[in-house]
Short mmCIF file of C-alpha atoms in Angstrom, two decimals:
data_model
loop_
_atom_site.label_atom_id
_atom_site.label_comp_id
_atom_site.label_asym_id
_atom_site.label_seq_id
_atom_site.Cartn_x
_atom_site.Cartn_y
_atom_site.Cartn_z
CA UNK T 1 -20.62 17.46 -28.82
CA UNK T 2 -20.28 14.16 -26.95
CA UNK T 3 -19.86 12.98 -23.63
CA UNK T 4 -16.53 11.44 -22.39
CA UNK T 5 -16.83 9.40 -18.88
CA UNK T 6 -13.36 9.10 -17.40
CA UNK T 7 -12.84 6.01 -14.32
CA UNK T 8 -10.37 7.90 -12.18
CA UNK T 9 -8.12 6.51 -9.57
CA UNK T 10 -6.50 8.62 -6.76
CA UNK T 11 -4.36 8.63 -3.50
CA UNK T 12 -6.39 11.12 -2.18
CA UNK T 13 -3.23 11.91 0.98
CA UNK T 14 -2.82 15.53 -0.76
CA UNK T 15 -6.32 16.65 -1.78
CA UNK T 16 -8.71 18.21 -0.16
CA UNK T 17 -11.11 15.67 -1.40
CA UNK T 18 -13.16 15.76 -4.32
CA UNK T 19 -15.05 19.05 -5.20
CA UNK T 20 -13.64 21.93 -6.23
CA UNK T 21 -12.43 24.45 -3.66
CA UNK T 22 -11.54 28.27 -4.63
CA UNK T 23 -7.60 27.54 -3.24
CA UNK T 24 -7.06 23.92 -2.46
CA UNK T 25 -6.00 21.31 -5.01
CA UNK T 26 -9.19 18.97 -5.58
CA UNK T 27 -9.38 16.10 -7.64
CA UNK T 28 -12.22 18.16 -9.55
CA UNK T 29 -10.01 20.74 -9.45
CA UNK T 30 -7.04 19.44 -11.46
CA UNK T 31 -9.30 17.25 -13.87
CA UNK T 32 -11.12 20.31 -15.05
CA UNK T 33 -7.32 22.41 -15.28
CA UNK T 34 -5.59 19.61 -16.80
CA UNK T 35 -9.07 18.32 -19.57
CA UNK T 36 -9.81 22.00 -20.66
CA UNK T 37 -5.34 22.25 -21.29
CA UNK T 38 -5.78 19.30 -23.13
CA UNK T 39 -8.75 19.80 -25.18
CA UNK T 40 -8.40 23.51 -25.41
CA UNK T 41 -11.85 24.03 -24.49
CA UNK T 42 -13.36 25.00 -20.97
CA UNK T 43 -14.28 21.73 -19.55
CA UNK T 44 -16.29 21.23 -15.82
CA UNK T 45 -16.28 17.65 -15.01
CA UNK T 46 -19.30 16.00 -13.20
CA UNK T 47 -18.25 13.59 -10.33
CA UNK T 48 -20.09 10.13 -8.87
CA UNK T 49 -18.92 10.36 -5.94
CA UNK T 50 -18.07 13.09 -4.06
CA UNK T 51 -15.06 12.22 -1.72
CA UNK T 52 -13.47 13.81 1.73
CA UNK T 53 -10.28 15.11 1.81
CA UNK T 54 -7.95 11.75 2.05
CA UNK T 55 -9.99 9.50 0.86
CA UNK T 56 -8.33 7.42 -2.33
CA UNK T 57 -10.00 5.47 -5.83
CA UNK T 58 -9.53 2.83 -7.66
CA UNK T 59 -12.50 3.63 -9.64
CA UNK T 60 -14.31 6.72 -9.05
CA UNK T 61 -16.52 7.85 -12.36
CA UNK T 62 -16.37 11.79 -13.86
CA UNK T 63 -17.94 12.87 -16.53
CA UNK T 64 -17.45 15.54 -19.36
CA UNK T 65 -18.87 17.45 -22.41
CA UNK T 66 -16.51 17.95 -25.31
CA UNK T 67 -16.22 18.71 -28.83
CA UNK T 68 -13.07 17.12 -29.24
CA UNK T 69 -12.01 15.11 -32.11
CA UNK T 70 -10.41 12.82 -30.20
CA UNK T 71 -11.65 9.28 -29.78
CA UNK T 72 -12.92 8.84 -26.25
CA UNK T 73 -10.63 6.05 -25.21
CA UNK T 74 -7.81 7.43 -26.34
CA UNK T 75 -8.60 10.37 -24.09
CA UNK T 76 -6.87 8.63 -20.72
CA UNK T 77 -3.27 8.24 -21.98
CA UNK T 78 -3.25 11.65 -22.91
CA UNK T 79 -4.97 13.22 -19.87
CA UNK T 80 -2.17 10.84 -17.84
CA UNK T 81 0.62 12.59 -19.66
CA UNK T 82 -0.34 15.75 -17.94
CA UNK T 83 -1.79 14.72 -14.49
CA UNK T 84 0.44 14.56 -11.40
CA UNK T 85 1.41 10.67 -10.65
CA UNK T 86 -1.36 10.51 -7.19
CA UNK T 87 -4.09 10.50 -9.71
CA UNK T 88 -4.35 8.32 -12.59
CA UNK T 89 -7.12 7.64 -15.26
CA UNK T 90 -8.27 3.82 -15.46
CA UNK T 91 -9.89 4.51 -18.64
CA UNK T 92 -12.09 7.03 -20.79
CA UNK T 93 -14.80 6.17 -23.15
CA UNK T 94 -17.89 7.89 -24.52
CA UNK T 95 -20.96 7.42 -23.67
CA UNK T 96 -25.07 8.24 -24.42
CA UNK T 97 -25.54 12.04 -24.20
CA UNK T 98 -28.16 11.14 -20.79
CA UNK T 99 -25.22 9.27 -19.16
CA UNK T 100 -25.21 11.28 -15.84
CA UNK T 101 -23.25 10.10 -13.07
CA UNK T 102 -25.22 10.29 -10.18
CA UNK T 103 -28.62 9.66 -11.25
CA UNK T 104 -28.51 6.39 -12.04
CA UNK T 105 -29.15 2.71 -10.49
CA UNK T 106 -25.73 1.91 -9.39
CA UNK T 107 -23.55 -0.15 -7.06
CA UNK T 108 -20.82 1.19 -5.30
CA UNK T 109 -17.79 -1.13 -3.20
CA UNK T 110 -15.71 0.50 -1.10
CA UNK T 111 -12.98 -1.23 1.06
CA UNK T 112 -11.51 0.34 4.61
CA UNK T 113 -8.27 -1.21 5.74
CA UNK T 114 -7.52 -1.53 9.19
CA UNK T 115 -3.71 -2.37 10.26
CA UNK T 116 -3.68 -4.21 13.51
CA UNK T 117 -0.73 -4.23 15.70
CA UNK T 118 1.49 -3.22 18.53
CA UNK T 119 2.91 -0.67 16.02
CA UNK T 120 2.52 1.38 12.90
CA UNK T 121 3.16 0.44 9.31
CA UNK T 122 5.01 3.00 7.67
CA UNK T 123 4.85 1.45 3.96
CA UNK T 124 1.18 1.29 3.79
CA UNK T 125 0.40 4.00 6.27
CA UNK T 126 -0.99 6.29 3.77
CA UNK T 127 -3.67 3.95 2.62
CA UNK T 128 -4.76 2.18 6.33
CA UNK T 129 -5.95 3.14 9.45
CA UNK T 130 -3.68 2.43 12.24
CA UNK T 131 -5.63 0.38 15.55
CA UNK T 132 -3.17 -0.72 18.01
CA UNK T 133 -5.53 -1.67 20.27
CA UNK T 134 -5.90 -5.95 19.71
CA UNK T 135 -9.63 -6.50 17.39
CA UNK T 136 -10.87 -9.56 17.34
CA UNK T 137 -11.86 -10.62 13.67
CA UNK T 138 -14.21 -12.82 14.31
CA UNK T 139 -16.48 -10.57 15.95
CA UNK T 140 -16.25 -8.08 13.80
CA UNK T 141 -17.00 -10.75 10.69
CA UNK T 142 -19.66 -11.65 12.60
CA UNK T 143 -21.09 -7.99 12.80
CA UNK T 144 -20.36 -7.28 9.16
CA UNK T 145 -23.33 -9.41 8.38
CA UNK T 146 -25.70 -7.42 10.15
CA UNK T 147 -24.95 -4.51 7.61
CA UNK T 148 -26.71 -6.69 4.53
CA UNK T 149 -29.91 -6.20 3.29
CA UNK T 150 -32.29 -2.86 2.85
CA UNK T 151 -31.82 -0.51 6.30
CA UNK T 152 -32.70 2.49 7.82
CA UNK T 153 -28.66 3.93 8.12
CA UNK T 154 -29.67 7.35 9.67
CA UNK T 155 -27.57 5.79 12.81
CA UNK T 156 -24.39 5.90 10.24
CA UNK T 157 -24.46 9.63 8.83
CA UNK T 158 -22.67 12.82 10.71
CA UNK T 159 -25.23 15.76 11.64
CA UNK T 160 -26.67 17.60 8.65
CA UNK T 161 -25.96 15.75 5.64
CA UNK T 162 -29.06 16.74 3.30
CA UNK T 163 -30.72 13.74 1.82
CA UNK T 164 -34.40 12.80 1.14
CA UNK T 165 -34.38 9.31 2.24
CA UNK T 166 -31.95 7.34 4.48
CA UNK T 167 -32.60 3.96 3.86
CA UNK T 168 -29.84 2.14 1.90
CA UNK T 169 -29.71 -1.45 0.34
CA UNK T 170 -26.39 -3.34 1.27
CA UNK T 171 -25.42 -6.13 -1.40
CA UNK T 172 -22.17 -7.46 0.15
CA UNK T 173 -20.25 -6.75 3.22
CA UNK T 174 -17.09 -9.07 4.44
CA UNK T 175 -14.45 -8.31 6.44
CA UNK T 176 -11.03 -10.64 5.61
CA UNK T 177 -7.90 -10.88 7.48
CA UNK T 178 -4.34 -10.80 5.66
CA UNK T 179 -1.55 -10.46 8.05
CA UNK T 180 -1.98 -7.73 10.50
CA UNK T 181 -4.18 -5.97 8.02
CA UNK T 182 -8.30 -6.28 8.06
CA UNK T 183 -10.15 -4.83 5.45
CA UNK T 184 -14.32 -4.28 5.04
CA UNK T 185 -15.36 -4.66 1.31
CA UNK T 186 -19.02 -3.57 1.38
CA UNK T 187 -21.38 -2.60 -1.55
CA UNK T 188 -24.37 -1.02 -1.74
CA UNK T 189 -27.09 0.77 -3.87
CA UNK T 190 -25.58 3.86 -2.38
CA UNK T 191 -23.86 5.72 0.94
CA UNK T 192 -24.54 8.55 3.02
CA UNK T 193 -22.29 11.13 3.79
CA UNK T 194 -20.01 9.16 6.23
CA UNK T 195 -21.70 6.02 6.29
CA UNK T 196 -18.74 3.72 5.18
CA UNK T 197 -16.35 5.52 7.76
CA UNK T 198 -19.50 5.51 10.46
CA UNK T 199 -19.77 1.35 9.12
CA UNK T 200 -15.71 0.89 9.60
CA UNK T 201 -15.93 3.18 13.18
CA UNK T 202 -18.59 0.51 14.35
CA UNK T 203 -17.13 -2.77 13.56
CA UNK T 204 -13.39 -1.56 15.25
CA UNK T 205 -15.99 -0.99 18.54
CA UNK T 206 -16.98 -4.13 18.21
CA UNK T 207 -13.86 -5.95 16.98
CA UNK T 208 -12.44 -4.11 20.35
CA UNK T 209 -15.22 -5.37 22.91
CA UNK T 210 -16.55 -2.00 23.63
CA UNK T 211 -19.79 -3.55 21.95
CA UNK T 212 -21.53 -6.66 20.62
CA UNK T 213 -22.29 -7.63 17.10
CA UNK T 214 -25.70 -6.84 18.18
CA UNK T 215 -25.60 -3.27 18.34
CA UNK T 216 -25.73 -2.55 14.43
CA UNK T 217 -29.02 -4.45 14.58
CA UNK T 218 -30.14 -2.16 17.43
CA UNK T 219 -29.03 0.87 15.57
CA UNK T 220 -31.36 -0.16 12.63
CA UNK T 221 -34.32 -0.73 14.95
CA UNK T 222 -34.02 2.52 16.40
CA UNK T 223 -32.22 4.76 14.07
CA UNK T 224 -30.87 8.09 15.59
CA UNK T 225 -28.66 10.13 13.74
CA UNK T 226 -24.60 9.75 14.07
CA UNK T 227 -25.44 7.41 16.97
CA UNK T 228 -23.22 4.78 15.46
CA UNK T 229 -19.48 5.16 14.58
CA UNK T 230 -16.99 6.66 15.88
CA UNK T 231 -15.94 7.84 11.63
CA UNK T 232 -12.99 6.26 11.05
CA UNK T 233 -10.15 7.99 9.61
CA UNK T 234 -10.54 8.90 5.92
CA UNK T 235 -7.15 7.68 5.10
CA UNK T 236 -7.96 3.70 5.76
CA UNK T 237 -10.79 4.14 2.94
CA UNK T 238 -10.74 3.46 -0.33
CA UNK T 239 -13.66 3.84 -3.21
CA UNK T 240 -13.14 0.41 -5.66
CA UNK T 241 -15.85 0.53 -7.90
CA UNK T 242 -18.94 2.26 -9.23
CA UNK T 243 -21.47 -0.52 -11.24
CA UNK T 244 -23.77 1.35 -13.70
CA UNK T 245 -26.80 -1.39 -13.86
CA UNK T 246 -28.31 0.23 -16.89
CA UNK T 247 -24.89 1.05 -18.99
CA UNK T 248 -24.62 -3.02 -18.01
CA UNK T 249 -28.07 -3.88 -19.19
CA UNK T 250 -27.39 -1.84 -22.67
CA UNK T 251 -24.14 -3.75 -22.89
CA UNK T 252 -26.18 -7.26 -23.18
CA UNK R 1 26.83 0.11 28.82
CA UNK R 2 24.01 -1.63 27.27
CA UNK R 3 23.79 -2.55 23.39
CA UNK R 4 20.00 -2.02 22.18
CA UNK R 5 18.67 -3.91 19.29
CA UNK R 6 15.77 -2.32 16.86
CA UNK R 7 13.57 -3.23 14.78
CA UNK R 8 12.81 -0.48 12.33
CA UNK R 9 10.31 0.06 9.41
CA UNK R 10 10.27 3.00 6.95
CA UNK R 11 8.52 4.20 3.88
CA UNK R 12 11.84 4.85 1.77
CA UNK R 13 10.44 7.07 -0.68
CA UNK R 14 11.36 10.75 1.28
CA UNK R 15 14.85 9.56 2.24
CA UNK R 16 18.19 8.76 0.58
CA UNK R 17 18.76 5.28 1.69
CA UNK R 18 19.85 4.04 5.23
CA UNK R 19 23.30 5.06 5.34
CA UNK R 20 24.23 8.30 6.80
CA UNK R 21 25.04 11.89 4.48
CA UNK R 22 26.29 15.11 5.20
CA UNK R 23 22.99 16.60 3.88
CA UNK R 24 20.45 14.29 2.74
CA UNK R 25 17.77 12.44 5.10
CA UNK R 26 18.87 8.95 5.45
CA UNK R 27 17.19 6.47 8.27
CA UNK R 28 20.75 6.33 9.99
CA UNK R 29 20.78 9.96 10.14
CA UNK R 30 17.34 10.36 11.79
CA UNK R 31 17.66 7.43 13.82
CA UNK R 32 21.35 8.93 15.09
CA UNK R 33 19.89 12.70 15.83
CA UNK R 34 16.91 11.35 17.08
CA UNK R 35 18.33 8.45 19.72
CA UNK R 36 20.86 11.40 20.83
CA UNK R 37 18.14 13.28 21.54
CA UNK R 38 16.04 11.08 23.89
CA UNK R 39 18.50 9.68 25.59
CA UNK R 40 20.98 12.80 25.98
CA UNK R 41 24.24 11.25 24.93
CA UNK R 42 25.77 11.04 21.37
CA UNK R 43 24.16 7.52 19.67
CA UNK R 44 25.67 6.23 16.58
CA UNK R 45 23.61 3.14 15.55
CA UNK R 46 25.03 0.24 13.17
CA UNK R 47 22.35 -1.03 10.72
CA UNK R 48 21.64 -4.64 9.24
CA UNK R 49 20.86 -3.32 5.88
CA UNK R 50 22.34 -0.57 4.31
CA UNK R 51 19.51 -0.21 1.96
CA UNK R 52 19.01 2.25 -0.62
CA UNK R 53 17.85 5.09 -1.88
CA UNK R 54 13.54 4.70 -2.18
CA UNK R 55 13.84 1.26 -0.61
CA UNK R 56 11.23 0.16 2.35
CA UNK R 57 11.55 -1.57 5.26
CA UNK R 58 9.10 -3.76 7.97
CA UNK R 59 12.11 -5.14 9.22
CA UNK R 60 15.46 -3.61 9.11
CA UNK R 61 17.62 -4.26 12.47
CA UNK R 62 19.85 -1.62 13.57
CA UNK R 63 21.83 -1.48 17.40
CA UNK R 64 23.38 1.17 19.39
CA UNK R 65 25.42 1.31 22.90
CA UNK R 66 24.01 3.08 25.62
CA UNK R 67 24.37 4.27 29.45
CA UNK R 68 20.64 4.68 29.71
CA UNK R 69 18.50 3.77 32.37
CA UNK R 70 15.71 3.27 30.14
CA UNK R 71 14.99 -0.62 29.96
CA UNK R 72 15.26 -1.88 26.60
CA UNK R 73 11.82 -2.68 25.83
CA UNK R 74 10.64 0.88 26.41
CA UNK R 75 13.07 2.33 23.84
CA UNK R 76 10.73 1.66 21.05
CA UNK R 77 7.37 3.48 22.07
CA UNK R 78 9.85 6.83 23.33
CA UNK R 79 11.77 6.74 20.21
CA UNK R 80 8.72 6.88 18.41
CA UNK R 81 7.31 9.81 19.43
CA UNK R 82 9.98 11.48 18.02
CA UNK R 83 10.72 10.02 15.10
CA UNK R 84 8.23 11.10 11.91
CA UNK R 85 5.00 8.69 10.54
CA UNK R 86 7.62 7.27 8.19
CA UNK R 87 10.07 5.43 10.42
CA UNK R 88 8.60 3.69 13.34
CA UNK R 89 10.47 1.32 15.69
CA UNK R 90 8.69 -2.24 15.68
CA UNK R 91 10.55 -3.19 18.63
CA UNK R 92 13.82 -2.72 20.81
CA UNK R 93 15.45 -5.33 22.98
CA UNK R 94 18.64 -5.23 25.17
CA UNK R 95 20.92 -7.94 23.22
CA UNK R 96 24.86 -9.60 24.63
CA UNK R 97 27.62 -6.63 24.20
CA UNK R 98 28.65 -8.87 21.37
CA UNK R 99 26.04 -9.01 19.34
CA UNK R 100 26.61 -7.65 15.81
CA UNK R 101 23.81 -6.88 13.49
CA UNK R 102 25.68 -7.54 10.03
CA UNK R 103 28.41 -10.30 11.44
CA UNK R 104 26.06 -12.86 11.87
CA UNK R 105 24.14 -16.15 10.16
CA UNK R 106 21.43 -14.72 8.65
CA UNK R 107 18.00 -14.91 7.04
CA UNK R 108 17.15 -11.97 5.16
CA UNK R 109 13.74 -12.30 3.57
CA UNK R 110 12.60 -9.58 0.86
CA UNK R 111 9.88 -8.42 -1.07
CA UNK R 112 9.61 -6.64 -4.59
CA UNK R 113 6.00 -5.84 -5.56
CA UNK R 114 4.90 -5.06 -9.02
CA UNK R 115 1.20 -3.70 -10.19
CA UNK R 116 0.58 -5.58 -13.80
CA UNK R 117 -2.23 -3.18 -15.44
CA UNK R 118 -3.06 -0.82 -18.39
CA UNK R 119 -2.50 2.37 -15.90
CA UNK R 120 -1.23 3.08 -12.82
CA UNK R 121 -2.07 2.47 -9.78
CA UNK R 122 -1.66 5.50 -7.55
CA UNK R 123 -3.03 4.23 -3.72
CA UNK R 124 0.10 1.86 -3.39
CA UNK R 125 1.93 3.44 -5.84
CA UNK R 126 4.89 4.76 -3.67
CA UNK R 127 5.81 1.16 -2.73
CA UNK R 128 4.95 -1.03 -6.26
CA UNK R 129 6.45 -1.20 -9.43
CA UNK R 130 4.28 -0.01 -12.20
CA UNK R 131 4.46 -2.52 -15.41
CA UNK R 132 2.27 -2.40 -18.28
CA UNK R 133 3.22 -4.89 -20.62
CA UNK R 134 1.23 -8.13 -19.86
CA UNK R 135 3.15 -10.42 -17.43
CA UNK R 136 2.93 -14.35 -17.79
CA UNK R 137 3.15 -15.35 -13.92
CA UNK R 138 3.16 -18.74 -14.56
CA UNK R 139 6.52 -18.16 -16.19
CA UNK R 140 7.72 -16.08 -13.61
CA UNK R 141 6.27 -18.41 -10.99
CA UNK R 142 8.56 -21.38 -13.02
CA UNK R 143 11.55 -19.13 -13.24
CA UNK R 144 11.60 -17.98 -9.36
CA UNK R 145 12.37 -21.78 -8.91
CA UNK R 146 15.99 -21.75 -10.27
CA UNK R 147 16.45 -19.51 -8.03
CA UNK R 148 16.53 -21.92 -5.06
CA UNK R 149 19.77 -23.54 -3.70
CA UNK R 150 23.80 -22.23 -3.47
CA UNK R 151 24.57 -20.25 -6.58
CA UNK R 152 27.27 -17.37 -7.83
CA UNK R 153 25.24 -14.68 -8.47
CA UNK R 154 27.66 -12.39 -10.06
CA UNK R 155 25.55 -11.70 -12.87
CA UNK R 156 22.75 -10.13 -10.30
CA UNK R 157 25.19 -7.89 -8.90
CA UNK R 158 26.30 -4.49 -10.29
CA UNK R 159 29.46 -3.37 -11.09
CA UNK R 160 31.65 -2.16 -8.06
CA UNK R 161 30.35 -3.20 -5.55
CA UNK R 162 33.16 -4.49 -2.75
CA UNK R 163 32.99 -8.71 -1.74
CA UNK R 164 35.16 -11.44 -1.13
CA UNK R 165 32.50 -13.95 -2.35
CA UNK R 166 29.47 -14.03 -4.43
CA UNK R 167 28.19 -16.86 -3.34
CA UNK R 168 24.65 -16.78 -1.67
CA UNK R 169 22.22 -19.49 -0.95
CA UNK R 170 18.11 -18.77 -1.05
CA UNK R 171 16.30 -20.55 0.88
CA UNK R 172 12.53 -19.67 -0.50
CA UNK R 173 12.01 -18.14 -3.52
CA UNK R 174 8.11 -17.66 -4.49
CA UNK R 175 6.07 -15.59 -6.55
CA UNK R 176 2.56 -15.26 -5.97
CA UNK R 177 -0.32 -12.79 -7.28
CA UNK R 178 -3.02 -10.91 -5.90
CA UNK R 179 -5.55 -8.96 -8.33
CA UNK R 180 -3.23 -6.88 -10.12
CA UNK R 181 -0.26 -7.52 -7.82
CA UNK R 182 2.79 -9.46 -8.89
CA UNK R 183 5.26 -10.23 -5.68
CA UNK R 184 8.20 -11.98 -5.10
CA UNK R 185 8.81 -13.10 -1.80
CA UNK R 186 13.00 -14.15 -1.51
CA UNK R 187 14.71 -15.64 1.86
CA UNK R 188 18.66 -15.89 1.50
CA UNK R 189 21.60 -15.67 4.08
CA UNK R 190 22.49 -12.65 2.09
CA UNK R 191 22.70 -10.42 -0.81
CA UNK R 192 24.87 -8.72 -3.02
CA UNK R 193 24.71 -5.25 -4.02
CA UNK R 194 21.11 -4.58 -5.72
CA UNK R 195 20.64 -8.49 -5.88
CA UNK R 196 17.55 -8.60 -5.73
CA UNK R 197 16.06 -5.98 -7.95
CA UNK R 198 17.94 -7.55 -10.49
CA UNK R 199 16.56 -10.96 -9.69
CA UNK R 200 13.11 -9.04 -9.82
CA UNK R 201 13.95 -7.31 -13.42
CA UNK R 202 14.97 -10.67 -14.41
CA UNK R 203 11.28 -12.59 -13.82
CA UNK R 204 9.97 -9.15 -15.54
CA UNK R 205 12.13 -10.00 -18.43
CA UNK R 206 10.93 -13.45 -18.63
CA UNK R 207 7.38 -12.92 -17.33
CA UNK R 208 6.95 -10.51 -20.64
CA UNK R 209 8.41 -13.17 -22.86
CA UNK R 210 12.03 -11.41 -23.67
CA UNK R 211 13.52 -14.36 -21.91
CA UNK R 212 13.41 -17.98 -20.89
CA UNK R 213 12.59 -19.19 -17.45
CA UNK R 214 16.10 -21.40 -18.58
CA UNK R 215 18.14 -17.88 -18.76
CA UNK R 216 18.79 -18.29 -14.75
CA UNK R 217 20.68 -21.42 -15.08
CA UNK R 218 22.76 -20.13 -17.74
CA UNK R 219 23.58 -16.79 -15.72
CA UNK R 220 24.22 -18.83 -12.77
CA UNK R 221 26.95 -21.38 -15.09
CA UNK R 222 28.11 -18.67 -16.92
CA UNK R 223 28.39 -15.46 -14.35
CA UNK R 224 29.28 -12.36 -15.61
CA UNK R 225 28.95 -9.15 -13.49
CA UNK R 226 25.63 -7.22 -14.33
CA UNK R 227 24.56 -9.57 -16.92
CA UNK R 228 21.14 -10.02 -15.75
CA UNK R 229 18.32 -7.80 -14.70
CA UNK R 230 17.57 -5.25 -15.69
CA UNK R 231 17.53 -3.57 -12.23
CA UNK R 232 13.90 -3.09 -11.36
CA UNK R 233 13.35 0.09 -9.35
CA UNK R 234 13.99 0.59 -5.90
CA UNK R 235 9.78 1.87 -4.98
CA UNK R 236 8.95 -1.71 -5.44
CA UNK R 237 11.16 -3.45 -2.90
CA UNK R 238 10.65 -4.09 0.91
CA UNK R 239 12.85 -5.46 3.25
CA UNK R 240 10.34 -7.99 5.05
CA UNK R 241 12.35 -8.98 7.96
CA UNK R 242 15.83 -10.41 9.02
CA UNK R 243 16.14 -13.57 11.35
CA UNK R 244 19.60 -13.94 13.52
CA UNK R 245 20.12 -18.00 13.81
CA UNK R 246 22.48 -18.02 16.46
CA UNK R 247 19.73 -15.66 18.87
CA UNK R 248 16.86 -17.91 17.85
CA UNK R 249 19.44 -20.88 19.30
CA UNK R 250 20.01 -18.99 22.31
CA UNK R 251 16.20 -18.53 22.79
CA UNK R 252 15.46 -22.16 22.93
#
């Protein structure tokens, strides 16, 4: 028995997120079908992050139990052979029997893309959040900053997510400008259920005027839940990468 | 009578090129059935580009006649609302009776995007084109530069297609990358038939080391229908925008 973990990137436009669901196709959903096809055993994948329905990843982590003879990395060209084209595996590798996904010290980046302008995009549409109203990117870089350090995001999480603690440690959180298109990168120790849409929601109120860089600080001061926001679209977001600080402390 | 100029962008993948057929979706079908039916009379536009099947567009131009009432400017948002999330009008202007969207001096500036990795990406994969092999760019980057200037490019053409000249002079020719993003970004006062996904499959041949950066100049003294390329796929290329030289006179 050993234990594979997959990096798995998706456009998420035609799932109903990540966990499984008795009738709609989940990215759980099709990596257990299409592992336990390939390995010819029953196979129930563990997930790092749980995504919504339309969210995409570059680099969301699953792990699995096999006793396949196959060499671990050699396990992502053949899984890609049978998955549909929207969700490709970065790579596959095993790892220490303990290696769970979602206990662990990790850091997660995430990026939301806005597209700014009088109209739509249609190339990109699937992957960013439409805001014809004009933001001012400034402002909203100026906000971003706010978001860094070790806070209290209760303000950023929709009614009745379950959690024991809502205090989360942002690392890095920018917002750039390309074109029309403005994107957040932000990274953190970890995200409540919303938080990054709640984060995106907030700085588009602020790029728009409705409110002042300010706010997010006031937020943390006085945290009430879902009192930030409005979510954002799930479409404009996009997980990038999930850091495992110990599997990187083993490596040294 | 009025003649109404558009601006129109479209995620190519769902439709079989611009030009109209008896069953397929095509953009100048849509636009045709959907023009008609906003502003109740039978519309039959004539497009810039008659690009193909799976190609994008920011920028295509097409223009229609009209007894409409409607001013010019308001064409765009209305026309919208009917069209589907993968066409959307960028703008629409009233332009001089005369004013031809293919008869004219030209700047047509294109894209073709390419994603240089192990696997796939799948978030942008419905407008990149996926390439494994390792790409030099610097190569590339050298070889997009013979490009420049007045040249026959017979050998970037494929067979058939119907023109007294092939002639064409580019104006910018660059290639830059981004992450895992290979584009080249090409301005010319016009193309020939699949032009430039062969100029793209050419820096692909070169960029993986099958060919020299040098290979242009000898297509270009020694032209030979289809000789170059290969012809890179039609997901990865966008047409960016097109500039009309004698309008941008008359504007100043």
């Amino acid at each position: 028995m050993k234990r594979i973990k997959l990096v798995v990137a998706y456009d998420g436009t035609n799932y109903c997120g990540w966990q499984i669901q008795p009738k709609d196709a989940t990215i759980e959903g099709i990596l257990n079908e299409k592992l336990s096809s390939l390995l010819d055993e029953q196979i129930t994948v563990i997930g790092a992050s749980r995504t919504d329905s339309g969210v995409h990843a570059l680099g969301n982590v699953a792990v699995f139990d096999t006793d396949t003879k196959i060499a671990g990395e050699r396990i992502a060209r053949a899984l890609n052979q049978r998955l549909p084209d929207d969700v490709v595996i970065q790579s596959s590798e095993e790892v220490p029997g303990d290696f769970h996904p979602r206990y662990q010290d990790t850091r997660k980046t995430y990026e939301y893309t806005i597209y700014n302008a009088a109209f739509d995009n249609p190339v990109t549409a699937r992957h960013h959040h439409f805001v014809y109203v004009p933001l001012d990117f400034q402002r909203m870089s100026e906000a971003s900053q706010y978001f860094l350090g070790e806070h209290d995001f209760l303000s950023f999480s929709t009614t009745g997510s379950p959690t024991k603690t809502t205090v989360r440690t942002i690392y890095e959180c920018e917002v750039r400008q390309e074109g029309q298109y403005i994107t957040m990168r932000v990274t953190g120790n970890g995200f409540l259920y919303n938080m990054v849409r709640m984060m995106a929601g907030t700085l588009i109120s602020i790029g728009r005027g409705r409110r002042e860089p300010e706010w997010i600080r006031e937020l943390f001061g006085n945290p009430k839940r879902g009192k930030a926001g409005p979510n954002a679209p799930a479409k404009g977001l996009t997980l990038i990468k999930i850091r495992y600080m110990d599997q990187e402390k083993d490596g040294d």
